[in-house]
XYZ file of C-alpha atoms in Angstrom:
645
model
C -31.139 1.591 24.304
C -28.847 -1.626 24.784
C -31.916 -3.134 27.339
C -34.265 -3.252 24.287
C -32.356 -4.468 21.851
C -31.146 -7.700 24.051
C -34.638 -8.290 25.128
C -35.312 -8.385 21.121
C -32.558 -10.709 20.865
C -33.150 -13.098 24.255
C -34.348 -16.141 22.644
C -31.421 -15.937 20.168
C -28.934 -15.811 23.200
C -30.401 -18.477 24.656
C -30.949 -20.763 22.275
C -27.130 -20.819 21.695
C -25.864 -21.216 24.608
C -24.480 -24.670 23.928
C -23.599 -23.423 19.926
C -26.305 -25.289 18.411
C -26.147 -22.967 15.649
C -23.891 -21.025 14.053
C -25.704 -17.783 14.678
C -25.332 -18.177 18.408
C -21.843 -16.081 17.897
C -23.703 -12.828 16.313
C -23.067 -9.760 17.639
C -25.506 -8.512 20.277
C -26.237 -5.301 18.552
C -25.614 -6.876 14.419
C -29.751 -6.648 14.386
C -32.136 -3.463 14.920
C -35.151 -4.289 16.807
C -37.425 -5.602 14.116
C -39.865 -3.228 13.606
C -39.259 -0.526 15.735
C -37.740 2.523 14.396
C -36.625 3.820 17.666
C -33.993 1.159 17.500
C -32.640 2.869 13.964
C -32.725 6.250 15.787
C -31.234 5.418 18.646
C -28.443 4.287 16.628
C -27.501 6.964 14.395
C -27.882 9.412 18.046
C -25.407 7.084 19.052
C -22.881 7.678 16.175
C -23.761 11.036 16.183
C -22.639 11.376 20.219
C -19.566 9.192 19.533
C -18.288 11.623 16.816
C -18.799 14.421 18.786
C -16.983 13.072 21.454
C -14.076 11.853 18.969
C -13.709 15.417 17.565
C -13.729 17.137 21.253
C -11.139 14.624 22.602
C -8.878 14.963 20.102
C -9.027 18.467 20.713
C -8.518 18.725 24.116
C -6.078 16.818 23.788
C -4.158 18.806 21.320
C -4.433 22.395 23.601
C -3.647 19.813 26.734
C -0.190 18.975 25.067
C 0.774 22.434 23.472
C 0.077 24.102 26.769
C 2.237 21.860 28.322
C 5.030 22.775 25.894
C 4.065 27.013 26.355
C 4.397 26.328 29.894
C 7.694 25.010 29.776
C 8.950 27.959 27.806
C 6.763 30.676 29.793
C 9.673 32.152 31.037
C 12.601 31.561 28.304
C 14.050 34.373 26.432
C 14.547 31.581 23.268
C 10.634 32.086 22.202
C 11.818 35.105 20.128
C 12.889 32.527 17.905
C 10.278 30.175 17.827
C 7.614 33.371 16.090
C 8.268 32.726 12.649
C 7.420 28.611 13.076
C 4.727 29.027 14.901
C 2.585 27.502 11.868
C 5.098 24.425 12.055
C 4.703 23.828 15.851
C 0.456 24.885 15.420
C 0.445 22.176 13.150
C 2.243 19.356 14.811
C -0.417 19.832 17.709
C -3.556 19.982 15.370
C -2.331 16.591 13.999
C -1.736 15.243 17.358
C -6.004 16.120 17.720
C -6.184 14.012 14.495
C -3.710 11.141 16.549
C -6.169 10.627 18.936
C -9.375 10.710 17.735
C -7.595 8.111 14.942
C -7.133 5.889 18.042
C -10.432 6.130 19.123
C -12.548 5.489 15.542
C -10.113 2.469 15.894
C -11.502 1.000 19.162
C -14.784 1.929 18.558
C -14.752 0.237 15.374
C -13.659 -2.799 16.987
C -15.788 -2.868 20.545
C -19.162 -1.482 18.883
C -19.064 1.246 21.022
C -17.910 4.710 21.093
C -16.874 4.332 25.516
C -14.466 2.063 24.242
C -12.710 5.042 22.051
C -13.251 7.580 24.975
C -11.344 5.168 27.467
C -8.804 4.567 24.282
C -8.518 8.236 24.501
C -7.673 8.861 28.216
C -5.439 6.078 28.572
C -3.014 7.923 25.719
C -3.051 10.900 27.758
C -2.563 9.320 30.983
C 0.289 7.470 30.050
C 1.669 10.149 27.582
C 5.260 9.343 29.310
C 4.536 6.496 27.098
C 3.083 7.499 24.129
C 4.124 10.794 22.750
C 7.138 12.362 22.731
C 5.680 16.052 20.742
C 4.748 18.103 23.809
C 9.436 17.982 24.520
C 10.739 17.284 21.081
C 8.774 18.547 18.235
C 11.186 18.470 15.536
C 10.863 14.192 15.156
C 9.810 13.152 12.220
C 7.884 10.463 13.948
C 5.401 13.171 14.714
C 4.107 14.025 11.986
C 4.624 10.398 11.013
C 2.210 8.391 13.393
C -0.594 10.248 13.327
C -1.259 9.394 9.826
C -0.220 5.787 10.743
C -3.055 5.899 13.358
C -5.436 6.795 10.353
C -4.091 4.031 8.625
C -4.881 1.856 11.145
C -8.032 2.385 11.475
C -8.630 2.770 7.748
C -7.494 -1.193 7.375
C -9.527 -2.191 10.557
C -12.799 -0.467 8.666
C -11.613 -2.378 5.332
C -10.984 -5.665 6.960
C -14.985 -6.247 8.248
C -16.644 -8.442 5.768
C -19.698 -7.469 3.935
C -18.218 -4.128 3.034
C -20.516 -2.226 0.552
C -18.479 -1.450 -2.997
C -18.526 1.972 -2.631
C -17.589 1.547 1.037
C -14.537 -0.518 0.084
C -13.411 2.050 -2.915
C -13.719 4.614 -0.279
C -11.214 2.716 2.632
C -9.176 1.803 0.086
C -8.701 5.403 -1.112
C -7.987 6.515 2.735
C -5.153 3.994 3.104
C -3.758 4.870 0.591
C -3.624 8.158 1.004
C -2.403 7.307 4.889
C -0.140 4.883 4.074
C 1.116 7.778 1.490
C 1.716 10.447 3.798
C 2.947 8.470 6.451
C 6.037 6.798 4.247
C 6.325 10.652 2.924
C 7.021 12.262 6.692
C 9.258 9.159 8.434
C 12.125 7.710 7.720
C 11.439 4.107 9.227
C 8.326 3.898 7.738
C 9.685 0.845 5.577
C 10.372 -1.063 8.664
C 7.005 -0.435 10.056
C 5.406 -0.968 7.119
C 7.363 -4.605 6.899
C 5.656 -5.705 10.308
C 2.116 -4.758 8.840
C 3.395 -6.817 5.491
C 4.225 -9.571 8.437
C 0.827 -9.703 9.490
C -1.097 -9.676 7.052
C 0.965 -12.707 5.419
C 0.134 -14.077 8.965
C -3.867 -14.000 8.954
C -3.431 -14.832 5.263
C -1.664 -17.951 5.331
C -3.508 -18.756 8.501
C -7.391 -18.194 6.658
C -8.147 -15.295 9.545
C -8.043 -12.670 6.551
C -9.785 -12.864 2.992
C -6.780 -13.228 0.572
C -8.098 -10.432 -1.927
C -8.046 -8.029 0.417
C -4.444 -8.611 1.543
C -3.489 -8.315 -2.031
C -4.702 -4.975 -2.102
C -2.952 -4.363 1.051
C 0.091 -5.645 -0.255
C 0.028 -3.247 -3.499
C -0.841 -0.111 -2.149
C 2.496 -0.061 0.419
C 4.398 -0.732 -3.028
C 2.687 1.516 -4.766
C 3.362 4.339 -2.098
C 7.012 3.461 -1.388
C 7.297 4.023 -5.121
C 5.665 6.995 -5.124
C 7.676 8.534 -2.064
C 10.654 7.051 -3.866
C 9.665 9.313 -7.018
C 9.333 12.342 -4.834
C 12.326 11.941 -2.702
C 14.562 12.587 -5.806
C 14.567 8.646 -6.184
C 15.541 8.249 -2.199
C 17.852 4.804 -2.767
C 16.792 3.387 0.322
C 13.174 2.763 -0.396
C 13.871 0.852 -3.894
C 16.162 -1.679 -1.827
C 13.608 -2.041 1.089
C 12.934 -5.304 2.370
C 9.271 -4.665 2.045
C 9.186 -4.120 -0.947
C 10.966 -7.764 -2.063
C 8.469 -9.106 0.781
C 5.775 -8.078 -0.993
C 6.549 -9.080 -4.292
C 7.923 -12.467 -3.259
C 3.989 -13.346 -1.029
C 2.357 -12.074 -4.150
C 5.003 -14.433 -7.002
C 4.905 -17.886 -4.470
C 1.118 -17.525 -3.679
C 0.807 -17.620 -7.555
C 3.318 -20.517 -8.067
C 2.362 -22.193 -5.238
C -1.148 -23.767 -5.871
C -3.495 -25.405 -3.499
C -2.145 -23.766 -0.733
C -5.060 -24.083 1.693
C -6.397 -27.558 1.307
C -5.113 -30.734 2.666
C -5.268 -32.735 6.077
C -4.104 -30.701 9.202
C -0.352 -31.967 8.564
C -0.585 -31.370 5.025
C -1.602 -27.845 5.765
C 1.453 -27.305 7.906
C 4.198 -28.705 5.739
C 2.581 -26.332 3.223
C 2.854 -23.341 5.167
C 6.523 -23.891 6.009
C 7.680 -24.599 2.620
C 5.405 -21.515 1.589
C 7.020 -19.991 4.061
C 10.590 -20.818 3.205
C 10.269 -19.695 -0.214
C 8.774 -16.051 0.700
C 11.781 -16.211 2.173
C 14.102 -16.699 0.371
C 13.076 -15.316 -2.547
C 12.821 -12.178 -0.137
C 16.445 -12.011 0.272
C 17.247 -12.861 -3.192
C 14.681 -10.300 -4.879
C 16.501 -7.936 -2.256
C 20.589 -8.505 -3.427
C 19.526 -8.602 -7.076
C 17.943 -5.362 -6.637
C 20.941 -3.921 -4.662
C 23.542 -5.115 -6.589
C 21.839 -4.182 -9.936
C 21.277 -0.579 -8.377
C 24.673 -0.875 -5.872
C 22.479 0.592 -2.929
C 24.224 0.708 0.100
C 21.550 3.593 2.153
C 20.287 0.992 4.685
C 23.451 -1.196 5.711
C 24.163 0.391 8.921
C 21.153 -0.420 10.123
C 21.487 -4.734 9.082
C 24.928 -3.821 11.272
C 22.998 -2.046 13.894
C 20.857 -5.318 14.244
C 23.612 -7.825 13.938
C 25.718 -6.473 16.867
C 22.525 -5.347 19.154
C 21.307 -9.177 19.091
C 25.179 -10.936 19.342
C 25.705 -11.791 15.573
C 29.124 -9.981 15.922
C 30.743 -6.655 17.338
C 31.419 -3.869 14.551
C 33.193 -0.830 14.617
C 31.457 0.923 12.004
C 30.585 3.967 13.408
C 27.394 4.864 12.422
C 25.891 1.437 13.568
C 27.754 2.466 16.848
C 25.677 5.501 17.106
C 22.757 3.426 17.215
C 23.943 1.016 19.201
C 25.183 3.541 21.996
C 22.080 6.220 22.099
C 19.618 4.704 24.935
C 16.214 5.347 22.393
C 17.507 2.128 20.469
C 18.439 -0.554 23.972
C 16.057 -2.598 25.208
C 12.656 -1.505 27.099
C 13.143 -0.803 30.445
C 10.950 -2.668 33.360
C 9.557 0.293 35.023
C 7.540 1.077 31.844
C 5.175 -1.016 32.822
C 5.287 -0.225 36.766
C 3.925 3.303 34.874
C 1.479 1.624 32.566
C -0.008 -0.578 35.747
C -0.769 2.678 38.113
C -3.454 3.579 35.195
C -4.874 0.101 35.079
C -3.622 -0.102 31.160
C -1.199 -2.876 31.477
C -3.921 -5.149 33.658
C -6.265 -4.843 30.927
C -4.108 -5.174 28.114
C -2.581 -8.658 29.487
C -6.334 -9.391 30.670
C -7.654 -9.252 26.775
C -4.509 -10.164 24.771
C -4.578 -13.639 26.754
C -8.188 -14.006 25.754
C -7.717 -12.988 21.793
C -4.239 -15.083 21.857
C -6.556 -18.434 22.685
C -9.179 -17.758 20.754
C -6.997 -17.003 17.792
C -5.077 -19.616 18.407
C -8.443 -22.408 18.392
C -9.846 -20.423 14.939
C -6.464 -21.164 13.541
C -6.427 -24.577 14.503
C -10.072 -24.980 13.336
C -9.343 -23.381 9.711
C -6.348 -25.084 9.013
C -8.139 -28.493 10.931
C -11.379 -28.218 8.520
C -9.673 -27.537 5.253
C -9.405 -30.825 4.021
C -13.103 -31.699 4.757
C -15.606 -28.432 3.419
C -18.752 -30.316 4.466
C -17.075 -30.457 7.923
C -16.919 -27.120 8.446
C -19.768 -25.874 9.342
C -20.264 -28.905 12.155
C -16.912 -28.611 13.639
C -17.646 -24.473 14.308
C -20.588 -25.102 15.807
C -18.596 -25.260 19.185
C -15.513 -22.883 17.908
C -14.892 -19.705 18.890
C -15.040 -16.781 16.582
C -12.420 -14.173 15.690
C -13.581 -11.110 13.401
C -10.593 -10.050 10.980
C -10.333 -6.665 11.807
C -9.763 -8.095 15.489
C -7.571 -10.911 14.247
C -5.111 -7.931 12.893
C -5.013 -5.883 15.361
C -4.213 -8.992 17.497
C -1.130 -9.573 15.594
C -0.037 -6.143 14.500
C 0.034 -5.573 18.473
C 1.951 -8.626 19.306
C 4.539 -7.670 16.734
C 4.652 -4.173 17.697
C 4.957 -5.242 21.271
C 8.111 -7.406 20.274
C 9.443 -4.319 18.622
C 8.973 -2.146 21.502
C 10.717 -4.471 24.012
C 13.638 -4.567 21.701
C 13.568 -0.874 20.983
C 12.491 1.314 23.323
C 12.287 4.214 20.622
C 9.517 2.208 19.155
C 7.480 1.757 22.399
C 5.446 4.892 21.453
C 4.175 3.071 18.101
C 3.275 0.083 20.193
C 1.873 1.518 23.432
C -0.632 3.944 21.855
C -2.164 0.808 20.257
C -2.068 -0.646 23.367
C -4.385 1.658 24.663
C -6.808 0.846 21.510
C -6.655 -3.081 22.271
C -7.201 -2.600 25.673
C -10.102 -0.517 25.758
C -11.509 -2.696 22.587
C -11.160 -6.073 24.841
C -13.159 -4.101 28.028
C -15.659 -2.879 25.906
C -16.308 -6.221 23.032
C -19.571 -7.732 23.805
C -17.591 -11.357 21.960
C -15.063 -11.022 24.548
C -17.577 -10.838 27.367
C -19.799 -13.295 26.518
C -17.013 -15.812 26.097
C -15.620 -15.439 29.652
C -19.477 -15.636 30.660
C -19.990 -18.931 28.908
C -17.113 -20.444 30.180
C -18.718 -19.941 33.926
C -21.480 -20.888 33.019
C -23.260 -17.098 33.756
C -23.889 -16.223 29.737
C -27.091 -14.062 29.256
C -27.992 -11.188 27.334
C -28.205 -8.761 30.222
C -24.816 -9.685 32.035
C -23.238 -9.453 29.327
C -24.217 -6.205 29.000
C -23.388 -4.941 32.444
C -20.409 -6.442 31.998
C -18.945 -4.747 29.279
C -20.090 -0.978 30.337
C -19.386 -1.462 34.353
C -15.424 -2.157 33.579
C -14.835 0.567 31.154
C -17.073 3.379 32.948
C -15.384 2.266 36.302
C -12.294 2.239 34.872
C -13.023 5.479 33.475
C -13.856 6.839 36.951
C -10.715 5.510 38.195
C -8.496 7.020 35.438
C -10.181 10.655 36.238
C -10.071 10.566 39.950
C -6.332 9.731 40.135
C -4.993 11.764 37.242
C -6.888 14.648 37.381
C -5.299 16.533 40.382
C -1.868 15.841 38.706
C -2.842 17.071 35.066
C -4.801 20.332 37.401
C -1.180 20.996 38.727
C 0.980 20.476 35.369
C -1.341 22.444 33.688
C -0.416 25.503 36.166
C 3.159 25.028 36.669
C 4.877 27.565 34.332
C 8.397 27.035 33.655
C 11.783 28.353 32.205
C 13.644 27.121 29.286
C 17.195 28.000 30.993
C 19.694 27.575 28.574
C 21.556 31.074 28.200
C 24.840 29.546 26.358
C 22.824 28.337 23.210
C 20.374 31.445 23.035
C 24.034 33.449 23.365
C 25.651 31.629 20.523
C 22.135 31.656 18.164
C 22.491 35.863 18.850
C 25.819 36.239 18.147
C 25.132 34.302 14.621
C 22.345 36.163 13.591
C 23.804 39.637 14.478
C 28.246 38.467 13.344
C 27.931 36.304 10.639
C 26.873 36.498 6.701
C 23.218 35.261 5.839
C 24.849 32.841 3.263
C 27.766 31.557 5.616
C 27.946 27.913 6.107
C 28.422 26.168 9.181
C 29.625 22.755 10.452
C 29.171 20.718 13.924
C 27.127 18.135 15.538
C 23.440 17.419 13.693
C 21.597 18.023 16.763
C 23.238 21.670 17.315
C 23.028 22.167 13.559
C 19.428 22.114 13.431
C 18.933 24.723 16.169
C 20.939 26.536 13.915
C 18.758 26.343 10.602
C 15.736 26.930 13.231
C 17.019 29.944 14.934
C 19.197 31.835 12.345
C 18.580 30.174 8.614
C 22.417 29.401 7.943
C 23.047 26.906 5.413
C 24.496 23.495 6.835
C 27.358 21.651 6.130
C 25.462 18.063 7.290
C 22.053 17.401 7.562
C 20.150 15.429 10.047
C 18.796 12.844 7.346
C 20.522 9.704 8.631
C 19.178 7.251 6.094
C 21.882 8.475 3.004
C 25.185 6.623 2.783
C 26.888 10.132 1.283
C 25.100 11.942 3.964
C 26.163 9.403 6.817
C 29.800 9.594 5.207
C 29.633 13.333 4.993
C 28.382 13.483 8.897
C 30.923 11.357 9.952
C 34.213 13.501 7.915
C 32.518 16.816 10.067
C 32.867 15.046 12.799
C 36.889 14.792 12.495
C 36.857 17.822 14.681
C 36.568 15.909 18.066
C 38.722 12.764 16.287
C 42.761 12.935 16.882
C 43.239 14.589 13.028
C 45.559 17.134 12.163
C 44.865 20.923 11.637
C 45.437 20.186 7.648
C 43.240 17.247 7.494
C 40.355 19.018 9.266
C 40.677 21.990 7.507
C 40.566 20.219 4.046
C 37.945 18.036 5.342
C 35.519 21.224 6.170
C 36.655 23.588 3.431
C 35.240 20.679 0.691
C 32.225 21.095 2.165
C 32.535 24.825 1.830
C 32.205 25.524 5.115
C 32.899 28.996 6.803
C 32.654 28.507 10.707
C 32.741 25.752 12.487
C 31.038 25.412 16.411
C 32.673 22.653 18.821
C 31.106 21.708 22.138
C 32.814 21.139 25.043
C 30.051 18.443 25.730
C 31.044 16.452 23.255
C 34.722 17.063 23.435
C 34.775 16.380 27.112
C 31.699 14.008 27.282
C 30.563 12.454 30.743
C 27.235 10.989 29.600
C 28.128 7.551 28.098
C 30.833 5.153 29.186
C 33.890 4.561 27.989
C 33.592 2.932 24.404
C 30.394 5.154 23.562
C 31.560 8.231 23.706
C 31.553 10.124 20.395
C 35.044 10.422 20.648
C 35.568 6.864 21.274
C 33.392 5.714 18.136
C 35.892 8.189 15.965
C 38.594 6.886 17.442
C 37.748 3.182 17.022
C 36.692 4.008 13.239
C 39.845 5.548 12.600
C 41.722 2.695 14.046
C 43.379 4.869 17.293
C 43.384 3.328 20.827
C 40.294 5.162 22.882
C 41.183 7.766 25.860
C 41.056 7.073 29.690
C 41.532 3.725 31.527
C 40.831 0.698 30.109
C 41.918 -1.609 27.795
C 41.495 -1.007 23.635
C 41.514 -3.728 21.025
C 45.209 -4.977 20.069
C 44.842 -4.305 16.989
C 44.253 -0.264 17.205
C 47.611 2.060 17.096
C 47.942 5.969 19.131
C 47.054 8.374 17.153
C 49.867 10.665 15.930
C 47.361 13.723 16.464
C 45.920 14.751 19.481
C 42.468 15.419 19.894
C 41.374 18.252 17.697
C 39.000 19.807 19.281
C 41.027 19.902 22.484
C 44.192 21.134 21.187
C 42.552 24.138 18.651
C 41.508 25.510 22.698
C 45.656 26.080 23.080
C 45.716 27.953 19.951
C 49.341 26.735 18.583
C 50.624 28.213 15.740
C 49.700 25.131 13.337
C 45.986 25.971 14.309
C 45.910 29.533 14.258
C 46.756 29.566 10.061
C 44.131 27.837 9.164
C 41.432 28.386 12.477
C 40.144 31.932 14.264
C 38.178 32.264 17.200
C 35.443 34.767 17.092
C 33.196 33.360 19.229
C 32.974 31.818 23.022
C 31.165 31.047 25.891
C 31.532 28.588 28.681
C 29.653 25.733 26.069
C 30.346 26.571 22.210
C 33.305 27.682 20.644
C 33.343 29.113 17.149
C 36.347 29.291 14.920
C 35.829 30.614 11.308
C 37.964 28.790 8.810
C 40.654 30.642 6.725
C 40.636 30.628 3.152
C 43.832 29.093 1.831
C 44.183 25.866 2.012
């Protein structure tokens, strides 16, 4: 199939070898063999094959991941009460079919050809260390986040191709929408993430890599969602003081205020952009107060403290930035990620084709903002320029910015690596990319080019099989125990001791095992991104501070809470050092000098308490009127809470 059409298309390859013409940079396969319908056959086989393949991959991928997870828990006594959310967990791996064949449409409609979304495909499951977290820790958000993100994607790479038919473009449109929709609906962070994409889109904009129209759209429907989540959320305050949405809004007011943005000399051009620049932002930040101050929002502040102290703009002691700041998801990215991602050949290619796409982007940007003062030019100055497709030119950037992201935040790698697999296997497999490399030795023809750019994926392919399929053979055999007989103990002694309607109070991540297992109603809920949920979080968590009996028990009985659970993990905590302990953070918040050697700030005072949760185990008289143990076990302790106050 690809021999005939490149014999159709010789003398067209040839003739532009030396870019006499602008049409010397069309796409190999842009033209059916002229009159030959075998060509228009072959073609839609083609598709056909490629979605088959998409739909199986994604599916196989989906049972290879969930029988991972049934194998861990072959054994475990806890599945009892994972039967009535089965549908929940069913789900979450039926998306994660969706995930992947989303990746794949993506490469393939970048490289032209379905092998590059089948070695897309593999490379996510090869390096799933790296890309997924669902098959250990299905209750993220992110989860049922990305996958629609991954739609998304490859929704805007589709809308992004020029010469889009109208109903075509209606169509896209409608699917990013929708996307972007669901996505914002199911994560948290999608604001942030959301920001970057607003980040590169003003990029290719200002740089003429992206048709301006078609941003604007972009730029509206992420309002227009965030909105709409907003509305649903019972008006969620964090979304209306969102950075992305002043971003927005300030691109769309300065591109209208700012005229003749785009023409001028190559200087000119430049000291446009940076003043254009300067007043996005600007106006970004001051759209953003007004809006805060007019609606005194205060959800998202921990996390501008978060940032400050994790890049050196100043230590703080509030304590949920600490959190952040002391959980290992949110340090840097460690080294030996990509020791993993070069045993499967990933990180080689990816380097290999982002240095490519970086210097050709970087000569079409030059050209475009070179040529703008002279139109007529144009067209003579290209004639020896490289070309860069929008749809590439995005993906290009959104990776680079994810990729800064990642490195900064290694909770974020798995948003950045998956797409690493997509560029990657696009470069291999891109015909543009090939020929380029070809020219530049001097070896360009039609048929190199074409061994070229299915040899290194199908090799590659090879490769990836032979060395990871004894591995996945084993994991796929090795049946395992969820061994964890304290916290199965304590969910059975709940369900069988305690009222359906009783409420109960601890840490967030033992709470929601709780609400899973036994359906008791919680005194603090996992949502982190709610200043009178943070604040509510952090009174609960008095109980491993240095408080009184008194304060504790007012603290918890205004939340109208009936038992309480502490954990000697927490109270006694080994995992973090001194200064990140949960313990600590309370401490540091409540102004008390921190536990253990070392030295504390001058300015914090002892506490006149001692530790709560470690004196309530003595049971002195002080504790015992207003706390009762009814339940222990070498891990949890349960106390239920008396009624006077």
């Amino acid at each position: 199939m690809m021999y005939i059409r490149q014999r159709k298309e010789t003398k067209t390859i040839e003739v532009s070898e030396d870019f006499p013409s602008p049409k010397g940079n069309v796409k190999l396969e842009e033209k059916p063999p002229s009159g030959c319908a075998s060509g228009r056959f072959w073609k839609i086989l083609s598709s056909v094959v490629g979605g088959i393949v998409a739909l199986c991959i994604g599916l196989l991928t989906s049972v290879y991941l969930a029988t991972l997870h049934e194998n861990d828990l072959w054994f475990s006594n806890i599945k009892k009460y994972l039967e009535p959310v089965y549908f929940y967990i069913y789900t979450l791996f039926g998306l994660q079919a969706v995930y992947v064949a989303a990746l794949y449409m993506t490469s393939w409609l970048l490289s032209g050809t379905w092998l590059s979304g089948l070695l897309a495909a593999l490379w996510y499951v090869t390096n799933r260390t790296d890309t997924t977290r669902v098959e250990f820790t299905i209750p993220l958000r992110e989860n049922w986040a990305l996958p629609f993100f991954a739609i998304q994607i490859a929704a805007i790479t589709y809308f992004l191709r020029p010469n889009l038919q109208p109903l075509s473009e209606r169509l896209t449109l409608l699917a990013i929408f929708i996307s972007t929709f669901l996505f914002s609906l199911a994560w948290q962070f999608n604001q942030f993430m959301m920001l970057l994409q607003a980040l590169v889109l003003f990029i290719l904009d200002s740089l003429d890599m992206l048709p301006a129209m078609k941003a604007t759209w972009l730029y509206g429907i992420q309002i227009s969602c965030l909105l709409l989540v907003c509305t649903l959320q019972f008006f969620n305050s964090m979304i209306l003081g969102s950075l992305l949405i002043s971003f927005n809004l300030s691109v769309l007011i300065v591109r209208k205020l700012q005229k003749n943005l785009k023409t001028g000399t190559f200087l000119t051009r430049v000291g446009k952009l940076l003043l254009h620049l300067l007043l996005v932002f600007c106006l970004t930040l001051f759209l953003n107060n007004v809006i805060k101050k007019i609606l005194n929002l205060k959800s998202d502040e921990h996390i501008f403290k978060f940032l400050k102290a994790k890049f050196g703009f100043g230590a703080t002691r509030d304590f949920d930035a600490n959190l952040y700041l002391c959980e290992e998801a949110f340090g840097l990215l460690p080294l030996n990620t990509f020791q993993r991602l070069s045993e499967t050949l990933l990180f080689y290619a990816y380097v290999f084709v982002l240095f490519v796409t970086v210097i050709t982007a970087s000569v079409v940007a030059f050209h475009n903002l070179s040529d703008s003062a002279n139109p007529q030019a144009v067209g003579q100055t290209r004639k020896c320029a490289v070309d860069l497709k929008p749809e590439a030119a995005y993906n290009l950037i959104h990776t680079l910015l994810f990729g800064v992201l990642a490195m900064s935040t290694m909770r974020m790698k798995y948003l950045w690596i998956s797409h690493m697999c997509v560029f990657a296997s696009f470069g291999l497999c891109s015909s543009e990319i090939w020929e380029l490399l070809l020219r530049l030795l001097h070896l360009c023809n039609p048929k190199r080019i074409w061994v070229m750019r299915y040899s290194v994926p199908i090799l590659t392919l090879l490769y990836l099989c032979c060395k990871s399929w004894p591995g996945m053979m084993d994991e796929l055999s090795e049946l395992k125990e969820f061994y964890d007989p304290d916290t199965v103990e304590l969910m059975d002694w709940i369900s069988s001791n305690t009222p359906r309607k009783a409420v109960f109070a601890g840490s967030m991540q033992l709470l929601a095992g709780v609400k899973l297992c036994t359906g008791r109603t919680l005194t603090n809920h996992p949502h982190y991104e709610d200043k009178s949920l943070r604040e509510r979080t952090q009174a609960v968590y008095q109980i491993y501070a240095k408080r009184s009996p008194e304060e504790v028990h007012s603290l918890l009985r205004s939340f109208g809470t009936d038992f309480v659970i502490l954990e000697d993990s927490i109270c006694f905590e080994r995992r973090h050092q001194r200064g990140c302990r949960l313990r600590d953070l309370l401490d540091v918040a409540n102004g008390h000098e921190m536990d253990g050697p070392g030295e504390s700030d001058p300015d914090l005072r002892p506490a006149d308490h001692p530790r709560f949760c470690e004196e309530i185990k003595r049971n002195p008289p002080s504790y015992k009127a207003h706390f009762t143990r009814v339940f222990q076990n070498k891990t949890f302790h349960v106390y239920k809470l008396s009624r006077n106050k």
